[in-house]
PDB file of C-alpha atoms in Angstrom:
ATOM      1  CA  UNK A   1       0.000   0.000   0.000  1.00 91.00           C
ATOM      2  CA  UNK A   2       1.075   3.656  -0.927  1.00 96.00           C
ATOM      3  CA  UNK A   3       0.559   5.848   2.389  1.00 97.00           C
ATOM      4  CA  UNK A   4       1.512   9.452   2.712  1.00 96.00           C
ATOM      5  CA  UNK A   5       1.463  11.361   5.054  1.00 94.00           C
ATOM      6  CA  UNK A   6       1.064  15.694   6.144  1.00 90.00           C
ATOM      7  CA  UNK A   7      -0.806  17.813   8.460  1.00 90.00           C
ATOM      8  CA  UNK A   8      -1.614  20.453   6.098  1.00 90.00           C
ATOM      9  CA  UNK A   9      -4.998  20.239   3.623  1.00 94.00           C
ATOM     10  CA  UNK A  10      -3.135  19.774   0.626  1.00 95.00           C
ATOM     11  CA  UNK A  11      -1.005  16.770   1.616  1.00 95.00           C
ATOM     12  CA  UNK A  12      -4.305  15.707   3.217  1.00 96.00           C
ATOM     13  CA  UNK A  13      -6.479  15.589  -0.034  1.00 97.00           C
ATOM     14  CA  UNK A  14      -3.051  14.173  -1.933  1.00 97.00           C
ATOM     15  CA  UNK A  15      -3.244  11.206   0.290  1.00 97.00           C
ATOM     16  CA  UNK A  16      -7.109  10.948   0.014  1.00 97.00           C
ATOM     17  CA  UNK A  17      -6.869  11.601  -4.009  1.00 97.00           C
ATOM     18  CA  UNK A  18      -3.788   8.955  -4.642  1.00 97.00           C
ATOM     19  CA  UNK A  19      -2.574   6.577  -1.964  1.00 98.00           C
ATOM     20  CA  UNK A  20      -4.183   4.191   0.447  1.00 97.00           C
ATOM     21  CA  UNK A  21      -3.743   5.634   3.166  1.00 97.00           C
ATOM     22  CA  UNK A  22      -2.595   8.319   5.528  1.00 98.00           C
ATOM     23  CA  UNK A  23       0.032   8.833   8.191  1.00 97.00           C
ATOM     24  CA  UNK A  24      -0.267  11.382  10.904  1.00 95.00           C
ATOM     25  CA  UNK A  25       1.862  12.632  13.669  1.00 91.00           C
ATOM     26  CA  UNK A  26       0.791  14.399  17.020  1.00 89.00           C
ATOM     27  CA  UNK A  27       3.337  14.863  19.830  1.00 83.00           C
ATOM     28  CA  UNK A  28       0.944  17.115  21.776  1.00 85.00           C
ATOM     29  CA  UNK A  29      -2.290  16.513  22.580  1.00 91.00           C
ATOM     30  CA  UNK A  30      -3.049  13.856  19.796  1.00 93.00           C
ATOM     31  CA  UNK A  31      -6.648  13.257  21.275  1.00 96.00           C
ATOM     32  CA  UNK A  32      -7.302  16.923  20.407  1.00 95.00           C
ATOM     33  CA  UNK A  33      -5.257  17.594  17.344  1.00 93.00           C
ATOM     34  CA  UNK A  34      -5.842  14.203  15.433  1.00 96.00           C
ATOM     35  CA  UNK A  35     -10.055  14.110  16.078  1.00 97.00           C
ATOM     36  CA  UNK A  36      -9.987  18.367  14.837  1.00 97.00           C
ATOM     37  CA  UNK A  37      -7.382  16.866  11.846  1.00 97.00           C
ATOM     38  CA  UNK A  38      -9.444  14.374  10.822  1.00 97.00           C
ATOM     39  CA  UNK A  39     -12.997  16.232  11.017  1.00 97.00           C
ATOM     40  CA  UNK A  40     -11.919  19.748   9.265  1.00 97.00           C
ATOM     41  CA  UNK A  41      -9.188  18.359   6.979  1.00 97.00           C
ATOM     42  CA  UNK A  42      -8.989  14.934   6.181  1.00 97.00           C
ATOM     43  CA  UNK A  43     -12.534  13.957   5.864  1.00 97.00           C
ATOM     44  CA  UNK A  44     -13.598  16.421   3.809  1.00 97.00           C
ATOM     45  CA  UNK A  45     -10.876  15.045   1.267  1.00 97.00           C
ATOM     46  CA  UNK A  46     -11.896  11.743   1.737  1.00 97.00           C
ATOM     47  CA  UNK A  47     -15.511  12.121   1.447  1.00 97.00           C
ATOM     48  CA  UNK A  48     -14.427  14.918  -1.509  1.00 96.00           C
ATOM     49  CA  UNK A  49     -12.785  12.286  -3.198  1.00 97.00           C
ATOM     50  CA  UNK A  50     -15.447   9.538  -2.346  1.00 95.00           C
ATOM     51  CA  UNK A  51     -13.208   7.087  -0.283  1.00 94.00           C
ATOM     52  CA  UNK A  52     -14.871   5.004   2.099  1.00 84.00           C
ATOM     53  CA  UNK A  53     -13.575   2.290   4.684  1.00 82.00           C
ATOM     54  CA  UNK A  54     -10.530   1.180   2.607  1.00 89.00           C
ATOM     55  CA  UNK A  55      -8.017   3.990   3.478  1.00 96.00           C
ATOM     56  CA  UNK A  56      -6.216   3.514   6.298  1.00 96.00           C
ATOM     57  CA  UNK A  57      -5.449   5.975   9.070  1.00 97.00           C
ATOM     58  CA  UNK A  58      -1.753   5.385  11.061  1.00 97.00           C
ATOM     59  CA  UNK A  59      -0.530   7.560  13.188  1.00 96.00           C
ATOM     60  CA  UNK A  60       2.375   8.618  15.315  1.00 94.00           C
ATOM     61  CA  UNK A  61       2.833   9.661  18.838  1.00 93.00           C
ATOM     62  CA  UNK A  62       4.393   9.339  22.590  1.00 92.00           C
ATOM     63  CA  UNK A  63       2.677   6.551  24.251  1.00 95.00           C
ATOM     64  CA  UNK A  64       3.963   5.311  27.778  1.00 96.00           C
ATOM     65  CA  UNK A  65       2.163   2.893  29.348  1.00 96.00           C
ATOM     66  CA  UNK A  66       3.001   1.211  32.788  1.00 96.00           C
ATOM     67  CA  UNK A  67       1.874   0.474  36.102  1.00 96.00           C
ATOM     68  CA  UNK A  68       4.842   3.306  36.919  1.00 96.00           C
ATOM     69  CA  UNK A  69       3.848   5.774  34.280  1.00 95.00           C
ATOM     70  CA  UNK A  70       3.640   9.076  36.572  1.00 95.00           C
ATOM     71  CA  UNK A  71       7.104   8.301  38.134  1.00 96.00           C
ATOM     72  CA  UNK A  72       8.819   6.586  34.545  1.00 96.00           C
ATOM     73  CA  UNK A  73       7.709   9.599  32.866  1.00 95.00           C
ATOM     74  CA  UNK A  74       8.673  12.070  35.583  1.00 95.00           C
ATOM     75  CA  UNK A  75      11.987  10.947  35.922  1.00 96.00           C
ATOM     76  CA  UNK A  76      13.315   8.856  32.455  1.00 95.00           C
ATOM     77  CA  UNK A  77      10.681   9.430  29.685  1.00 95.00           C
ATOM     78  CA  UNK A  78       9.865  13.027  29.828  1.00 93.00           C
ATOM     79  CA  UNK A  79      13.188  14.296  29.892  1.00 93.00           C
ATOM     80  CA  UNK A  80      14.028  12.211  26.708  1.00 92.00           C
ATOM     81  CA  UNK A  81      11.144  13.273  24.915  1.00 90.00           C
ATOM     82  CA  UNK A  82      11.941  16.627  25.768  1.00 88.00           C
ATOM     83  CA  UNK A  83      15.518  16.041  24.720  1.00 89.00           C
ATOM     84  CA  UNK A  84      13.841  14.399  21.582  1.00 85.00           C
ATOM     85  CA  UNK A  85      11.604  17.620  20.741  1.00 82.00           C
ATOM     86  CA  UNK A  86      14.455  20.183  21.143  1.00 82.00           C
ATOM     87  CA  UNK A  87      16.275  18.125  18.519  1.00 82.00           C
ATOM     88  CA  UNK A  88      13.375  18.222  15.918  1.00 77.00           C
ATOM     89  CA  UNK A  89      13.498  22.392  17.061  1.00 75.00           C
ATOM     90  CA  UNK A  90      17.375  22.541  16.130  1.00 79.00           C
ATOM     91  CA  UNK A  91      16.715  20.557  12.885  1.00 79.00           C
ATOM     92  CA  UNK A  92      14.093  22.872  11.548  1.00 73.00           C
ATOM     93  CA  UNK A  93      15.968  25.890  12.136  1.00 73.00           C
ATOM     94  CA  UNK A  94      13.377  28.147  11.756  1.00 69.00           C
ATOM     95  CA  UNK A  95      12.268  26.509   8.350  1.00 70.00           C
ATOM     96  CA  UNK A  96       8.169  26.419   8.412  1.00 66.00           C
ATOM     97  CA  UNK A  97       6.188  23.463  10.170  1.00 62.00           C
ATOM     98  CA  UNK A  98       3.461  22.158  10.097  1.00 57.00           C
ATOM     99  CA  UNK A  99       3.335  21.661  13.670  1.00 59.00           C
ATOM    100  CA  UNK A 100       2.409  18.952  15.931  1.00 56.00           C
ATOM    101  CA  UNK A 101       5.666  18.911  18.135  1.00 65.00           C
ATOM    102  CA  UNK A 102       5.646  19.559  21.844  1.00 66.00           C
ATOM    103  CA  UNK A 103       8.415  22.169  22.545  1.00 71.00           C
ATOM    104  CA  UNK A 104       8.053  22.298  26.631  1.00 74.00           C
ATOM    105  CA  UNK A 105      10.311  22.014  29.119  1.00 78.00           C
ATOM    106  CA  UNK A 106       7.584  21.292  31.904  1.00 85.00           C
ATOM    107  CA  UNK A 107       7.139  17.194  32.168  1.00 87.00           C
ATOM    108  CA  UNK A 108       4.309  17.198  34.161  1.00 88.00           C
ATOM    109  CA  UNK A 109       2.474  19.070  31.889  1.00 88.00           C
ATOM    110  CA  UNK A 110       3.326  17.277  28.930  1.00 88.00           C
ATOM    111  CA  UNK A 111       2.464  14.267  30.806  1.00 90.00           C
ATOM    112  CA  UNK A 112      -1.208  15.105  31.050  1.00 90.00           C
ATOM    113  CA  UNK A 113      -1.189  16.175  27.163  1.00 89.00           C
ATOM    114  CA  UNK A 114      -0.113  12.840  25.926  1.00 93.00           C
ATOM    115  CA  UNK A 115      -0.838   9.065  25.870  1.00 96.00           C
ATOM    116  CA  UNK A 116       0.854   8.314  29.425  1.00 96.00           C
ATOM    117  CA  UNK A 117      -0.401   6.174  32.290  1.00 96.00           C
ATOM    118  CA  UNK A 118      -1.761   2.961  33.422  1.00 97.00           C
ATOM    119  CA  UNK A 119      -1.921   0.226  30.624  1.00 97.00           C
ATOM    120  CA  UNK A 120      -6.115   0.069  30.923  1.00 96.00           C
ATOM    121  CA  UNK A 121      -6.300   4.020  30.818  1.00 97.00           C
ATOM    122  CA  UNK A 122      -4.583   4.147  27.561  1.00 97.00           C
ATOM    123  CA  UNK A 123      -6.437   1.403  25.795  1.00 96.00           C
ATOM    124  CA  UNK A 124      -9.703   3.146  27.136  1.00 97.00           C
ATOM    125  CA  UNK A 125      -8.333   6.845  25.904  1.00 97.00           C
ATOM    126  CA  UNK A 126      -6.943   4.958  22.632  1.00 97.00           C
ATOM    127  CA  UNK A 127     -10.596   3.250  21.429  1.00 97.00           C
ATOM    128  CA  UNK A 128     -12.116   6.503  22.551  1.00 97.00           C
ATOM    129  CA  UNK A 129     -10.110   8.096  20.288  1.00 97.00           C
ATOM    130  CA  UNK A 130     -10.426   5.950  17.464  1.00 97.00           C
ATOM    131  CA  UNK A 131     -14.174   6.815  17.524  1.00 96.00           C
ATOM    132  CA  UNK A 132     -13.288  10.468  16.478  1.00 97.00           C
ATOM    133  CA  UNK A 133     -10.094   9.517  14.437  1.00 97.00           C
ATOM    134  CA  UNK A 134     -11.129   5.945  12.607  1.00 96.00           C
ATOM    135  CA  UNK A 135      -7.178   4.710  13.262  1.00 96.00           C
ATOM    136  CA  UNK A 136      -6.133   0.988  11.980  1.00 94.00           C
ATOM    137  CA  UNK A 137      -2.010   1.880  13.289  1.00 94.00           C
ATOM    138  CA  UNK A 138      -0.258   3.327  15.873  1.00 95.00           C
ATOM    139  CA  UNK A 139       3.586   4.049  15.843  1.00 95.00           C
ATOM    140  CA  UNK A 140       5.513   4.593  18.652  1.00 93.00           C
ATOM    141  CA  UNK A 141       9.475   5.435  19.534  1.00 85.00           C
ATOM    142  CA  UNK A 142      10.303   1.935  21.090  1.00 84.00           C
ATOM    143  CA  UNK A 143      12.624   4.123  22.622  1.00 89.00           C
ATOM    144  CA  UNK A 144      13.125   7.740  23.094  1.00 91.00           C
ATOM    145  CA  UNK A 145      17.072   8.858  23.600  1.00 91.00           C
ATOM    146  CA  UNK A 146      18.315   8.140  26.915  1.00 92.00           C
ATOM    147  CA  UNK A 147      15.601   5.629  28.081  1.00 95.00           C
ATOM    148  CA  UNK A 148      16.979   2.608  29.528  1.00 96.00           C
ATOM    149  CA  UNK A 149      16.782  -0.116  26.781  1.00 96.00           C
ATOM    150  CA  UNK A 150      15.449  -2.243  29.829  1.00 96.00           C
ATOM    151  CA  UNK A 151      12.666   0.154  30.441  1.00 96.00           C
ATOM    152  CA  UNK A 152      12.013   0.415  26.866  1.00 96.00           C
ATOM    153  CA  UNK A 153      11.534  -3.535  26.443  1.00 96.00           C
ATOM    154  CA  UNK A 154       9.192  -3.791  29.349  1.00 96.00           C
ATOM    155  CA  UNK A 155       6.919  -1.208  27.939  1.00 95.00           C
ATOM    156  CA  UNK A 156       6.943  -2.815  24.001  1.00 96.00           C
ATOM    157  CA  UNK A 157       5.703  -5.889  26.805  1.00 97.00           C
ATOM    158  CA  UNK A 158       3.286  -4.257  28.299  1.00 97.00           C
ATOM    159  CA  UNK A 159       1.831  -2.828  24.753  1.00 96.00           C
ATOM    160  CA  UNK A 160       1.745  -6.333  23.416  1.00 96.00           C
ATOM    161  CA  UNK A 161       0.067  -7.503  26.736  1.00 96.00           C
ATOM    162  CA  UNK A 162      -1.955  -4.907  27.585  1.00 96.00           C
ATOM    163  CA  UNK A 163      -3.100  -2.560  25.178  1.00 96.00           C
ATOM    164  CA  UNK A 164      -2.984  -4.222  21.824  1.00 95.00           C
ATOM    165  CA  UNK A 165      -5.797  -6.779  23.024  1.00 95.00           C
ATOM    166  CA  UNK A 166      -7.690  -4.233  23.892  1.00 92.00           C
ATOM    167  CA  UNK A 167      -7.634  -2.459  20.837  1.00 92.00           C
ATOM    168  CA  UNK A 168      -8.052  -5.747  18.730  1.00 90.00           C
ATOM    169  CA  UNK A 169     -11.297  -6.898  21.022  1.00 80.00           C
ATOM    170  CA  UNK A 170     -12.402  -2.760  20.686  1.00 69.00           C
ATOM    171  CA  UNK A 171     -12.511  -3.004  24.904  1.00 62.00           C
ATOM    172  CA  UNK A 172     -10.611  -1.625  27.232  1.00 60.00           C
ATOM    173  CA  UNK A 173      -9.522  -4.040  30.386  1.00 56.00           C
TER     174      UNK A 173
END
């Protein structure tokens, strides 16, 4: 399948008019941005171009869950994302974006902005956002710079255990 990706409404209705599917990125609040993304740009292109169930919505974002989230986040996670976001800053270099990054130095906040918590809360906050945003994908940083590769393997376990069933049955834990 051809996917392509783009925030804006033109690579939007591209992906709607050509390829099979789209790829989207969110690294602050991707509840928010990806349901207002999908209903005012991407939609409209679909529906413009008269796609139905076929095309495929992925997207990208932080996701942490654990039993530890709070405290994982607080400590190892957040500052690597943060390290993570200042890099994508420096690379731009003042070159026009099409936003979705999460330049903030403030953890805590970003932590309540983004996928992170208890295994059962993010497969509930994940299928109630695939109601708004019709998602078949998710990508996610196996590991973010300077996260423990430890760390990082027992979260890709709890995914796997945890949250992908839930997704698959469409219930939450």
């Amino acid at each position: 399948p051809l996917v392509l990706g783009g925030l804006l409404r033109g690579p939007a209705d591209r992906a709607a008019r050509l390829a099979d599917g789209h790829f989207a990125y969110s690294y602050l609040d991707p509840e928010q941005e990806l349901t207002r993304f999908y209903r005012e740009t991407l939609r409209p292109s679909l529906d413009r171009h008269g796609r139905g169930q076929d095309f495929r919505l992925i997207f990208a974002s932080v996701i942490w869950a654990s039993e530890h989230a709070e405290r994982e986040w607080r400590e190892t996670v957040g500052p690597a994302f943060i390290y993570q976001q200042r890099k994508y800053a420096e690379w731009e270099a003042g070159m026009p974006s099409a936003g979705g990054y999460a330049f903030s130095d403030d953890v805590d906040e970003l932590r309540k902005r983004l996928l992170i918590g208890r295994p059962a809360e993010i497969a509930e906050r994940l299928l109630a956002l695939r109601e708004a945003y019709p998602f078949a994908e998710v990508v996610v940083w196996a590991r973010l710079p300077g996260v423990p590769a430890e760390m990082a393997h027992a979260h890709l376990e709890t995914l796997a255990a945890e949250v992908a069933p839930a997704l698959a049955g469409g219930s939450a834990p």
